[in-house]
Amino acid sequence: MTISSFIKKLWNNIKAMFTKFPGDLQNAVNTAVTITENLKKVIESPAIDILTAIIPGNLDDNLKIALRAAIPKILVNLKLSQKFEDDESSDKVLLNAVTALNKIDGQLKSAYLHNISVLVAQITADGKLTWGDGVFIVEWYYQKKFKKNN
């Protein structure tokens, strides 16, 4: 078996697994990839309210609140920013993270963005998505669904 046929078989297996996921998990992966792609856009041209710019507007309000609280924590835990203790801490964390991501090139930047997607997918899926499943599903979704539609 060649490497390319192995990878094709792997992608097909991930696709089969993804289509069997409940709709809420499929939506969680889509939301996570969308947020990460929006973060990439902000990195390229920073916005005033980064959280508003990266969280899709069609999400449930409770989920938006949860993501507004969780995303800065994810960025701090990934060491892309330090933690702040004031009222504008989320904005400062995001601005620091955008600055840090702008300084990272190539595969390392992709690795950070992929980790952000998986962690956001786990939050969006309300704990129903494991890290291991998320790693493969988010990558497959990004490569095979998201990039084709955008």
XYZ file of C-alpha atoms in Angstrom:
150
model
C 0.000 0.000 0.000
C 1.386 3.390 -0.963
C 1.373 6.335 1.413
C -1.111 8.246 -0.751
C -3.553 5.320 -0.829
C -3.165 4.917 2.939
C -3.932 8.605 3.502
C -6.915 8.423 1.136
C -8.234 5.417 3.050
C -7.689 7.257 6.350
C -9.600 10.339 5.073
C -12.463 8.098 3.911
C -12.633 6.442 7.329
C -12.681 9.838 9.053
C -15.422 10.988 6.655
C -17.481 7.904 7.502
C -16.971 8.560 11.215
C -17.892 12.252 10.842
C -21.138 11.509 9.012
C -22.155 9.202 11.884
C -21.551 11.940 14.474
C -24.695 13.521 15.924
C -25.616 16.855 14.366
C -24.581 18.816 17.445
C -21.029 17.439 17.235
C -20.862 18.213 13.515
C -21.987 21.763 14.331
C -19.357 21.996 17.080
C -16.584 21.120 14.632
C -17.928 23.603 12.083
C -18.079 26.349 14.724
C -14.543 25.632 15.906
C -13.094 25.736 12.400
C -15.051 28.909 11.609
C -13.756 30.625 14.758
C -10.179 29.621 13.974
C -10.481 30.811 10.373
C -11.932 34.103 11.604
C -9.009 34.378 14.028
C -6.644 33.918 11.083
C -8.423 36.785 9.290
C -8.068 39.005 12.371
C -4.371 38.143 12.533
C -4.022 39.457 9.005
C -6.017 42.639 9.743
C -6.801 43.220 13.441
C -10.323 44.329 14.396
C -11.451 46.419 17.358
C -13.552 43.762 19.141
C -11.784 40.552 18.256
C -14.179 38.217 20.077
C -17.166 39.664 18.230
C -15.266 39.368 14.957
C -14.313 35.711 15.404
C -17.467 34.193 16.974
C -20.126 33.480 14.333
C -23.273 35.554 14.820
C -25.674 32.656 14.271
C -24.732 30.846 17.495
C -26.929 30.524 20.555
C -26.368 33.409 22.996
C -25.366 31.045 25.831
C -22.755 29.446 23.589
C -21.431 32.885 22.626
C -21.066 33.756 26.315
C -19.251 30.477 26.992
C -16.908 31.024 24.039
C -16.199 34.642 25.051
C -15.043 33.291 28.416
C -13.216 30.210 27.112
C -11.256 31.518 24.121
C -9.039 33.901 26.140
C -8.329 31.057 28.615
C -7.339 28.775 25.736
C -4.955 31.418 24.372
C -3.389 31.953 27.808
C -2.994 28.192 28.337
C -1.336 27.862 24.924
C 1.109 30.566 26.087
C 0.080 32.948 23.315
C -0.686 35.643 25.890
C -0.389 36.414 29.559
C -3.390 36.650 31.859
C -4.768 40.074 32.790
C -6.962 40.923 35.785
C -8.849 44.000 34.574
C -12.177 44.617 32.823
C -10.570 44.617 29.388
C -8.619 41.408 29.932
C -10.254 39.455 27.090
C -9.360 42.114 24.546
C -5.782 42.318 25.835
C -5.383 38.532 25.775
C -6.670 38.373 22.212
C -4.514 41.256 21.023
C -1.434 39.637 22.588
C -2.340 36.299 21.014
C -2.819 37.885 17.593
C 0.577 39.577 17.951
C 2.190 36.297 19.016
C 0.562 34.354 16.159
C 1.750 36.998 13.686
C 5.329 36.276 14.766
C 4.994 32.511 14.227
C 5.528 31.040 10.770
C 4.645 27.913 8.880
C 3.810 24.628 10.505
C 4.122 25.913 14.061
C 1.444 28.537 13.393
C -0.745 25.848 11.808
C -0.235 23.649 14.873
C -1.361 26.445 17.198
C -4.423 27.182 15.067
C -5.292 23.486 14.892
C -5.027 23.181 18.676
C -7.272 26.209 19.084
C -9.843 24.599 16.765
C -9.845 21.321 18.662
C -10.150 23.026 22.047
C -12.973 25.276 20.830
C -14.725 22.253 19.293
C -14.570 20.496 22.651
C -16.179 23.494 24.368
C -18.781 23.919 21.641
C -19.590 20.197 21.806
C -20.156 20.528 25.556
C -17.576 17.870 26.394
C -18.920 15.275 23.931
C -15.791 15.377 21.770
C -12.534 13.847 22.942
C -9.181 15.408 22.150
C -8.142 12.421 20.025
C -11.331 12.411 17.960
C -11.224 16.186 17.678
C -7.710 16.211 16.246
C -8.704 14.027 13.307
C -12.235 15.293 12.810
C -11.309 18.981 12.863
C -8.477 18.432 10.358
C -10.666 16.348 8.071
C -13.504 18.877 8.282
C -11.172 21.791 7.544
C -9.508 20.075 4.575
C -12.517 18.362 3.017
C -15.510 20.548 3.869
C -14.546 24.025 5.059
C -11.888 24.862 2.460
C -14.151 23.676 -0.354
C -16.993 25.950 0.769
C -14.863 29.056 1.362
